[in-house]
Coordinates of C-alpha atoms in Angstrom, one line a residue:
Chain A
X1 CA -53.6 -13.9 28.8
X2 CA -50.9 -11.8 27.3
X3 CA -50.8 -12.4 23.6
X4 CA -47.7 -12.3 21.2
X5 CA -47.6 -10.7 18.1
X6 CA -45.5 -11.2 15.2
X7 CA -42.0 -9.5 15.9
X8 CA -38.6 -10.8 13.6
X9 CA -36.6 -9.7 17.0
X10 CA -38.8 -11.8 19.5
X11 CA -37.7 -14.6 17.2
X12 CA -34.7 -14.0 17.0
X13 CA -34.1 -13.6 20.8
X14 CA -36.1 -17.0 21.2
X15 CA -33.7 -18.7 18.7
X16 CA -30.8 -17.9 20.5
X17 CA -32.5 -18.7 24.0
X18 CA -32.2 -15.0 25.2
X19 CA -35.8 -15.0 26.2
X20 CA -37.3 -15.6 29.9
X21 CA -39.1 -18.8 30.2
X22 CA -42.5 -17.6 30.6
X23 CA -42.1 -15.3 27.1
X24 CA -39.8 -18.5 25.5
X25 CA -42.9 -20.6 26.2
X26 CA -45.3 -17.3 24.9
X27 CA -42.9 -17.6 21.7
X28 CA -43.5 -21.2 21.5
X29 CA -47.5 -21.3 21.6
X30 CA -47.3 -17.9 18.9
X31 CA -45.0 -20.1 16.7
X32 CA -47.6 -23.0 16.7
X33 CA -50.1 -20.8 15.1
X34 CA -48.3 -19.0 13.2
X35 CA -46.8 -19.3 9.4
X36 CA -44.8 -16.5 8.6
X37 CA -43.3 -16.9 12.3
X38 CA -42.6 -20.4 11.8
X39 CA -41.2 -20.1 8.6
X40 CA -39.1 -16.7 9.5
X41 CA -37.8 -19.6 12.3
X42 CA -37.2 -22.7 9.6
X43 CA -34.9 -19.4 7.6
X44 CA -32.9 -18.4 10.5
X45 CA -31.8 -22.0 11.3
X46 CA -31.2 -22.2 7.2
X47 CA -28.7 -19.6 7.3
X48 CA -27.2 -20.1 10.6
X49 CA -26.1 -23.9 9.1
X50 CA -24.6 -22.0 6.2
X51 CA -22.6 -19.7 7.6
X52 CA -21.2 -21.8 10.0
X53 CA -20.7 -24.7 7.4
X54 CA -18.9 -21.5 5.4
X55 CA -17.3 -20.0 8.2
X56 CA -17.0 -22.8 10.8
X57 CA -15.2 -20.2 13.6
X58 CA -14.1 -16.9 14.0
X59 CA -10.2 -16.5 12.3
X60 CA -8.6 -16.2 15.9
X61 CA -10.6 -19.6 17.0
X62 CA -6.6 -21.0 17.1
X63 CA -5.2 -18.9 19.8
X64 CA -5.8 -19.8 23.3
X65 CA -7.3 -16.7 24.7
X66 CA -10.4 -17.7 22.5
X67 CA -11.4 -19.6 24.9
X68 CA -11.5 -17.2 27.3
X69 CA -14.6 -17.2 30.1
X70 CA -17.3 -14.2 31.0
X71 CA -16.8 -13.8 34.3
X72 CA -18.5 -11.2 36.8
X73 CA -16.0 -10.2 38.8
X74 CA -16.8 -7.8 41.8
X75 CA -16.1 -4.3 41.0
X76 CA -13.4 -2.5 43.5
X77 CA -14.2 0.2 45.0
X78 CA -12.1 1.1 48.0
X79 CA -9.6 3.2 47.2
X80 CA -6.6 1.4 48.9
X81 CA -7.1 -1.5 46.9
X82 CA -7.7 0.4 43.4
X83 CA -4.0 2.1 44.7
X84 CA -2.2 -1.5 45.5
X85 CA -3.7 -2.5 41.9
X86 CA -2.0 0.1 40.1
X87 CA 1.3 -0.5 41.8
X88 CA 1.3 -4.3 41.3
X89 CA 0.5 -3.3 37.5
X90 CA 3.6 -1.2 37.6
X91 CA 5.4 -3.6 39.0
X92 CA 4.5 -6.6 36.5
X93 CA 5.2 -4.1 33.4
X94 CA 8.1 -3.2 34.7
X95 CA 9.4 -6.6 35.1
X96 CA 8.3 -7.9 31.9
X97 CA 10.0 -5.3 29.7
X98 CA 13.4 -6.8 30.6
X99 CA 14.9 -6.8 27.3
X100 CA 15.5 -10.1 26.3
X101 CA 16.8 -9.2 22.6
X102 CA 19.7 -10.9 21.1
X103 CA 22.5 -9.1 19.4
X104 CA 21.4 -10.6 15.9
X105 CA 18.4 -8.1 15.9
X106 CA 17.6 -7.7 12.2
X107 CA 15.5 -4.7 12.6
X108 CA 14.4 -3.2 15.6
X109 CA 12.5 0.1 15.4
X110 CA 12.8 2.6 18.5
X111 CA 9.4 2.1 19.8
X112 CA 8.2 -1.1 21.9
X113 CA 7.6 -3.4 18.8
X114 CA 9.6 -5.0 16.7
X115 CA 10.2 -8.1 14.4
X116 CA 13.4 -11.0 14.6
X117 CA 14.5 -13.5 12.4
X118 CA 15.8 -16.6 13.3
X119 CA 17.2 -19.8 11.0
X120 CA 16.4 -23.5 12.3
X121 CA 18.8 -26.3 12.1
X122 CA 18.3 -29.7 10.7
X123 CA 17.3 -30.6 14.1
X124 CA 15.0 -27.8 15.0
X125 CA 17.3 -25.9 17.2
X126 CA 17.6 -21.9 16.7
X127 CA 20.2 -20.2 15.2
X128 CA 20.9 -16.3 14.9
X129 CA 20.6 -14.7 11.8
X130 CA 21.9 -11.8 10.6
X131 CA 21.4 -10.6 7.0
X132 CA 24.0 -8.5 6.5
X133 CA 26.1 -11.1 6.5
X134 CA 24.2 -14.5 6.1
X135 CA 22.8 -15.7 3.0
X136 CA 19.8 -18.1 3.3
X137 CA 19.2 -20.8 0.5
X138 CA 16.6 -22.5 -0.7
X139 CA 14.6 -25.1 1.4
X140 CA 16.1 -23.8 4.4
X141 CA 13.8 -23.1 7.6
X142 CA 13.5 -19.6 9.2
X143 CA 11.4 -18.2 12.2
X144 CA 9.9 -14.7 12.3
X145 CA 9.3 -13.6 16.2
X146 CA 7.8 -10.6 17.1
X147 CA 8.2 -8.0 20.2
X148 CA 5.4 -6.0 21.3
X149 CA 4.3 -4.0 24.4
X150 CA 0.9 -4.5 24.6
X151 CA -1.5 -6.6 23.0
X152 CA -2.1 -6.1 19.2
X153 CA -2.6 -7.5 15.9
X154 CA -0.5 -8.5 12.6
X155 CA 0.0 -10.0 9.7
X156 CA 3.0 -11.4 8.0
X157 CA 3.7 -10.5 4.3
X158 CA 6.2 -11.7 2.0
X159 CA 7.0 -9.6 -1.5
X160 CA 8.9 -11.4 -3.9
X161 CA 11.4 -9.3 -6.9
X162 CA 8.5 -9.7 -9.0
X163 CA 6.1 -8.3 -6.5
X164 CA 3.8 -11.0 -5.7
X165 CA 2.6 -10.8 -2.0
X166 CA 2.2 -14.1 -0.1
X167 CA 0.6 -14.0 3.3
X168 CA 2.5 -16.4 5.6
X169 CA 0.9 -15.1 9.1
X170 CA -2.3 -16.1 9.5
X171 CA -2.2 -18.3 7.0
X172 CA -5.3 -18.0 5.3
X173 CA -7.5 -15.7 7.8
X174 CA -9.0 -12.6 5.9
X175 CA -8.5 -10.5 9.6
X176 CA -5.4 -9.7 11.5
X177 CA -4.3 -12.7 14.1
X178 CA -4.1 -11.0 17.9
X179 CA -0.5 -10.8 19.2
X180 CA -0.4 -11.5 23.2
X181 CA 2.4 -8.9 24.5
X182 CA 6.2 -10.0 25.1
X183 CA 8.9 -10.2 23.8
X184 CA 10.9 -12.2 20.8
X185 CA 7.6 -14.6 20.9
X186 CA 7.9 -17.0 17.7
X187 CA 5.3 -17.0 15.3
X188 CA 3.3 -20.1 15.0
X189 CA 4.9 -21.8 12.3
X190 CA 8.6 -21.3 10.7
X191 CA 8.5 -20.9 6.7
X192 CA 10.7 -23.2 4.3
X193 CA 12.3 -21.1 1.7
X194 CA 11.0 -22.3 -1.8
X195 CA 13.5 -22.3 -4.9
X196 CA 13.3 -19.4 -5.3
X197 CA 17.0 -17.0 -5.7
X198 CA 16.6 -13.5 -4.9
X199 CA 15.7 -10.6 -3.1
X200 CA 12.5 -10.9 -0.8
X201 CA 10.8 -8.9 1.7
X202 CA 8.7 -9.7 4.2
X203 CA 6.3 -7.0 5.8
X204 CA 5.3 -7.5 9.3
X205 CA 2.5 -5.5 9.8
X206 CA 1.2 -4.1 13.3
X207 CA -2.3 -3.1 13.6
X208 CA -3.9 -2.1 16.9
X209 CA -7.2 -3.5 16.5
X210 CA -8.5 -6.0 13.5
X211 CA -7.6 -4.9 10.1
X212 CA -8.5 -7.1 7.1
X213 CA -5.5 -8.6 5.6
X214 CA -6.6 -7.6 2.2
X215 CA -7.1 -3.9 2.7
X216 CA -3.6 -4.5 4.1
X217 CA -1.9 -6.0 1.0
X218 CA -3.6 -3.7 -1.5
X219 CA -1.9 -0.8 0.5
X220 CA 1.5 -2.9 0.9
X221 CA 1.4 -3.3 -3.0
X222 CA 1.6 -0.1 -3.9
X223 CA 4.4 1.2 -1.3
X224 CA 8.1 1.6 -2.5
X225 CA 10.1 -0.5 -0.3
X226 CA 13.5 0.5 -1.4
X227 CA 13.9 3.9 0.2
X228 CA 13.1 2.8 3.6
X229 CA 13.3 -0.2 6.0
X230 CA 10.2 1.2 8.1
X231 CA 7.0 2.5 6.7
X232 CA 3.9 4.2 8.7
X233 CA 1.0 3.2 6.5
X234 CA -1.5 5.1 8.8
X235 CA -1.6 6.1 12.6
X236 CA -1.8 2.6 13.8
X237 CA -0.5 0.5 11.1
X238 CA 3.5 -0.3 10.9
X239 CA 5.7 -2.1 7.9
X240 CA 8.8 -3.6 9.2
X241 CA 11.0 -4.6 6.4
X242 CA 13.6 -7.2 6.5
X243 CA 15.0 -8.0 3.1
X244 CA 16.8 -11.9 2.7
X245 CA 19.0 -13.1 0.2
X246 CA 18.7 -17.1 -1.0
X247 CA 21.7 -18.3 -2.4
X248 CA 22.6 -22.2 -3.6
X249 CA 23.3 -24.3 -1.5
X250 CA 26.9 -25.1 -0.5
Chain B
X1 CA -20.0 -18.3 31.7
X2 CA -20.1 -18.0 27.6
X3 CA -17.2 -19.2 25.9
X4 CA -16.4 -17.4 22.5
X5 CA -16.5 -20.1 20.6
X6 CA -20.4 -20.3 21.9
X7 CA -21.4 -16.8 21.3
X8 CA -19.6 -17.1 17.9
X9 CA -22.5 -20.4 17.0
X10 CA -25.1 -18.3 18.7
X11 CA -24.5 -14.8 17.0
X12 CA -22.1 -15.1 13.9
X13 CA -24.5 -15.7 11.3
X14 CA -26.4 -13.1 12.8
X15 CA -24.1 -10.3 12.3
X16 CA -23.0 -11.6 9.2
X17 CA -26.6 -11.4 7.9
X18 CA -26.5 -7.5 8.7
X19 CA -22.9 -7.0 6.9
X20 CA -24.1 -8.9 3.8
X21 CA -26.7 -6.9 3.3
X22 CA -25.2 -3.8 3.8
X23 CA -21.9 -4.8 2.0
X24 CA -22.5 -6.9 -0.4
X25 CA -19.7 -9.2 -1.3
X26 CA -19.3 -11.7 1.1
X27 CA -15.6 -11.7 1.8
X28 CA -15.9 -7.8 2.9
X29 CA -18.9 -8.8 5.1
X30 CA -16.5 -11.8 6.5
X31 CA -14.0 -8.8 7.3
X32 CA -16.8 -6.9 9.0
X33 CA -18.3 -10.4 10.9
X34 CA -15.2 -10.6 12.5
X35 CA -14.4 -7.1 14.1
X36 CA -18.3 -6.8 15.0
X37 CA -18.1 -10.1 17.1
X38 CA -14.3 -8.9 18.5
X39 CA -16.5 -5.8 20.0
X40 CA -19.5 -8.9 20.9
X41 CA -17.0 -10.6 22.9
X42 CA -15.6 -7.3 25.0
X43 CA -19.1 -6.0 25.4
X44 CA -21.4 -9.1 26.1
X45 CA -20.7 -9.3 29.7
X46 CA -21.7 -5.8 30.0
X47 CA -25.5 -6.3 28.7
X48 CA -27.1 -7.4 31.4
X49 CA -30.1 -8.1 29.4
X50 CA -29.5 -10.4 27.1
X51 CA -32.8 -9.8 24.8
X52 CA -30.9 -6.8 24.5
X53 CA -28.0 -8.5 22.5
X54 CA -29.7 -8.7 19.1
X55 CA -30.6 -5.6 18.6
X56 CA -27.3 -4.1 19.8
X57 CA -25.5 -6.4 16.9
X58 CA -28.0 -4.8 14.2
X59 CA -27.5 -1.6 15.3
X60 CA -23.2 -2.2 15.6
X61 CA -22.9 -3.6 12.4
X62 CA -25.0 -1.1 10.8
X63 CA -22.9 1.6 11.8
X64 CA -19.6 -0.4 11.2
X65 CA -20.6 -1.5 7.9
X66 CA -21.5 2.0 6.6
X67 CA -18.4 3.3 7.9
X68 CA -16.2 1.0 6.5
X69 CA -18.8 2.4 3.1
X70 CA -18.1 5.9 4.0
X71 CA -14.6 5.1 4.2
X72 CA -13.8 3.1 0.9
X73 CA -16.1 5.5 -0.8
X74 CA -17.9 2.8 -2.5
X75 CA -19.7 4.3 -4.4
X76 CA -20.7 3.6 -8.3
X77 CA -23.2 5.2 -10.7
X78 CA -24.2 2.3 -13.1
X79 CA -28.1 2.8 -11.8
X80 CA -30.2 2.3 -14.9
X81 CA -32.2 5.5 -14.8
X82 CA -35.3 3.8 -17.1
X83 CA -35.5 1.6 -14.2
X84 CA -36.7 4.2 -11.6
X85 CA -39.9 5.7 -11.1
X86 CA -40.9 7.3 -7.9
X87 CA -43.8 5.0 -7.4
X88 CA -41.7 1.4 -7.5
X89 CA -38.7 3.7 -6.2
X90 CA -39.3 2.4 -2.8
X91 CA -39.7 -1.0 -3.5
X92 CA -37.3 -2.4 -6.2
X93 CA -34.3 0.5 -5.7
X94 CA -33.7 0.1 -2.1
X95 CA -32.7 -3.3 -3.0
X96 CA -29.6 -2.2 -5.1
X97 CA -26.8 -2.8 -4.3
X98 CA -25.5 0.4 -5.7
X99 CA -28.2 2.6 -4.5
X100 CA -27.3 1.2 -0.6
X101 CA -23.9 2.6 -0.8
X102 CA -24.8 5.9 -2.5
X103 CA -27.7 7.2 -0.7
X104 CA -27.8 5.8 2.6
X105 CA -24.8 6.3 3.3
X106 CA -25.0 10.2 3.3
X107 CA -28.2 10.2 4.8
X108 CA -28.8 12.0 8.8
X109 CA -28.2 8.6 10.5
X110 CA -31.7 8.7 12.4
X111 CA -33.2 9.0 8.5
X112 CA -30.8 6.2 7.2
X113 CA -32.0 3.9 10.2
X114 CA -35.9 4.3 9.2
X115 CA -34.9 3.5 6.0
X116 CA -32.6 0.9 6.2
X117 CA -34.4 -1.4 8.5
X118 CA -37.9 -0.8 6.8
X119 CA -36.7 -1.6 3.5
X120 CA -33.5 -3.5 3.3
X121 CA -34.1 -5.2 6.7
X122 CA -37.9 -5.3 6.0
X123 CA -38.6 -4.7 9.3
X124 CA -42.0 -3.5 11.1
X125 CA -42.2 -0.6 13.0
X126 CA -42.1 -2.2 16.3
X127 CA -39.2 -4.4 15.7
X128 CA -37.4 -1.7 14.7
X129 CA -38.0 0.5 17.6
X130 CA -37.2 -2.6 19.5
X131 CA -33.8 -2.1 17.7
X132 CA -33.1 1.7 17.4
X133 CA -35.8 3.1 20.5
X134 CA -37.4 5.3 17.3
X135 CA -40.9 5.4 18.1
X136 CA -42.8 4.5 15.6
X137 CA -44.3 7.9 15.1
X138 CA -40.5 9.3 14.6
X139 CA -40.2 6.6 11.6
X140 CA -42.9 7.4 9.7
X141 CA -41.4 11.0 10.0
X142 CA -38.3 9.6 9.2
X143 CA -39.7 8.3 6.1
X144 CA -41.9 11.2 5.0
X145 CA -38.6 13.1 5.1
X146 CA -36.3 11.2 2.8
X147 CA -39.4 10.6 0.7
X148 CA -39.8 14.1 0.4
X149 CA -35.6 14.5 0.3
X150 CA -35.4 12.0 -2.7
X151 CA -35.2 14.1 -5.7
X152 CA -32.6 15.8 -4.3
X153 CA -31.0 12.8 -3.4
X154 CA -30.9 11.6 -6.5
X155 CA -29.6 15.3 -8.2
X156 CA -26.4 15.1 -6.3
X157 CA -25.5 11.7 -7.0
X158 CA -26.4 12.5 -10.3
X159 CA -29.1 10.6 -11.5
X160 CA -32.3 12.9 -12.6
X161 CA -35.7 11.5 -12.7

C-alpha cells in the first residue's frame, strides 16, 4: 500500500482538487490520522475565507473578458492555413483602424493611442468639446474616451491647482483596468464636475501590462505638467494631458 | 473549462499568501496578487498538469515579488544589532521583515530559494524540491553556503556581528 507522508504541497494540491482520485483519496486517509496535516488544512481554508472576504475578486472582475473560457483549441499546423490566418489578421486590422476621430480631438498624440473628451447634455446625448474654446462649469457631465491599437491598460488621474490627485478610472482598484483595443471607446462612467473653479488636469495614463495605480500617482505627483501636454514616464508608460477650465454657470 | 473568476477562488489567496510574506504590507502584496494571477490566467491552459500549478505560483510570485524589491530598493537598516547572534540568527532574523528585503534579495537566486522556502515558507526539503526541482542534497548545500556567506552578508549591508 503506498503510504503518504506529510507534504504542505500535497495539501495544497488536494485543497484545490488538483490531485488524481486515487492520491485525493491517499490525501484523504493521511489527513484522518494526521494533526499537523489536518490542522495545516483547517489554516488554509482560514485564510482562503479572509482573503476573499478582503478581496472578494480580482480588480478587472467588471469587464467582460473576465469571464473568458480555457479552451484547447487544436493547434494549426499546415502551412496554408497558418498563411490564410495571417492575411485575415491583416485584413481585420486593417479595417478596424478606420479613423473614426472627430474634429473636436482635444489631444491626440502621433502614435495609435490617444484620449477624447466629450460633454453630456441634460439628456445624456454627447456633445463635442473643445477646450480651447469651451469652458465647463461646475456640476456639468463630461466623458473621457480612449483610442488604442492593441490591448492595454490605464488609469484615469485628475490633478487639481492645488495638486491633489483623484483617481476617477478604475475607481477604487489599486491595478490598472485592461483597455480592449478601438477606437474613441467611452470610459465606463462620465464624471460630474464638483464646485470646484479652476484649472484641472487629468492624466490618462497607458501602461502595457498591469501597473499599480499608486506607483502611478506617486510618479504623476512629482512631474511638471506645465511645460508639456505629453509626458513619457518610462518605456511603456504615457501621460496625456488635457487641461479644463470650470467657469459659473450662465 | 475554468472561468477566471474560478481560478481567482481557487488560487488567489494562494498567491497572495507568497506576496505577503515576501512584501509585507498588504496593499503592495494586493498589487503583486493581481499581476501574478493576470500571468495564472494566460499560462493555466498551458500546464497540463495541474498538480503542477501550486508550485508554479510559489515560484512566480517569488520571483515577481523580489523583483518588484530589487526594483523599489526597499531596503532599511533599522535591524537591532543586540538582537542577533549567529546561533538564533537563523531562527528569529529570517522572520524580519527588514532582513527579507536586504539579504535575500542579493542573494544567487538558487541560494535565496533554499533559504526562503526553508525559513520564511518553513518548508521541508521535499516540498520544496516539489517546488523549485533542488534536490534536497543541493539545499542543504544551498544552506551551508549562505551560512558560511553570512558574515559577509551582514558587512556589506552594514551591520557587524
Amino acid at each position: 500500500m503506498k503510504v503518504i507522508t506529510c507534504n504542505k504541497i500535497d495539501i495544497l494540491n488536494y485543497f484545490t482538487n488538483a490531485l488524481s482520485p486515487e492520491k485525493q483519496h491517499l490525501i484523504e486517509e493521511h489527513i484522518k490520522t494526521c494533526n499537523n496535516c489536518r490542522d495545516y488544512l483547517s489554516e488554509l481554508k482560514r485564510e482562503k475565507d479572509d482573503f476573499l472576504s478582503r478581496f472578494p475578486q480580482p480588480s478587472y472582475a467588471n469587464n467582460k473578458s473576465s469571464e473568458t473560457k480555457f479552451y484547447n483549441f487544436p493547434k494549426i499546423h499546415t502551412s496554408y492555413s497558418k498563411a490564410a490566418m495571417i492575411i485575415f489578421c491583416l485584413l481585420g486590422i486593417s479595417i478596424l483602424s478606420i479613423n473614426q476621430f472627430t474634429n473636436n480631438l482635444d489631444f491626440r498624440t502621433k502614435g495609435a493611442q490617444g484620449i477624447n473628451i466629450f460633454t453630456l447634455d441634460s439628456t445624456g446625448n454627447i456633445l463635442p468639446f473643445d477646450s480651447q474654446k469651451d469652458t465647463l462649469y461646475p456640476s456639468q457631465r463630461i466623458q473621457f474616451t480612449y483610442s488604442n491599437s492593441k490591448k492595454g491598460y490605464g488609469v484615469l488621474f485628475s490633478i487639481d491647482k492645488q495638486g491633489n490627485i483623484n483617481q476617477f478610472f478604475p475607481e477604487s482598484d489599486t491595478i490598472t483596468q485592461y483597455l480592449k483595443p478601438g477606437q474613441n471607446i467611452p470610459l465606463p462612467n462620465s464624471i460630474i464636475l464638483d464646485e470646484y473653479v479652476g484649472k484641472e488636469d487629468y492624466i490618462f495614463v497607458f501602461t502595457k501590462k498591469p501597473e499599480s495605480v499608486t506607483k502611478l500617482k506617486n510618479k504623476i505627483s512629482n512631474l511638471n505638467f506645465d511645460e508639456s501636454k505629453r509626458f513619457k514616464l518610462s518605456k511603456d508608460i504615457f501621460c496625456y494631458r488635457i487641461s479644463t477650465l470650470k467657469g459659473i454657470p450662465k | 473549462m475554468v472561468s477566471i473568476t474560478e481560478l481567482y477562488e481557487k488560487y488567489g489567496f494562494i498567491i497572495f499568501g507568497r506576496c505577503k510574506k515576501i512584501l509585507g504590507d498588504s496593499e503592495d502584496a494586493r498589487d503583486a496578487t493581481q499581476v501574478v494571477f493576470m500571468q495564472l490566467t494566460k499560462h493555466y491552459d498551458t500546464i497540463k498538469d495541474k498538480e503542477k500549478i501550486v508550485p508554479w505560483i510559489f515560484r512566480t510570485a517569488q520571483n515577481y515579488c523580489f523583483n518588484i524589491l530589487r526594483y523599489n530598493k526597499k531596503f532599511t537598516y533599522n535591524i537591532d544589532c543586540d538582537t542577533f547572534s549567529s546561533n538564533e540568527f537563523l531562527s528569529d532574523n529570517l522572520k524580519s521583515q527588514e532582513f527579507v528585503h536586504q539579504v535575500l534579495t542579493n542573494l544567487p537566486q538558487p541560494i535565496r530559494d533554499a533559504v526562503y522556502y526553508t525559513y520564511i515558507e518553513n518548508l521541508t526539503q521535499e516540498e520544496i524540491y516539489k517546488i523549485i526541482g533542488q534536490s534536497p542534497a543541493t539545499i542543504r548545500r544551498n544552506l551551508k553556503k549562505f551560512k558560511d556567506k553570512i558574515p559577509t552578508i551582514l558587512k556589506t549591508v552594514g551591520i557587524e556581528l
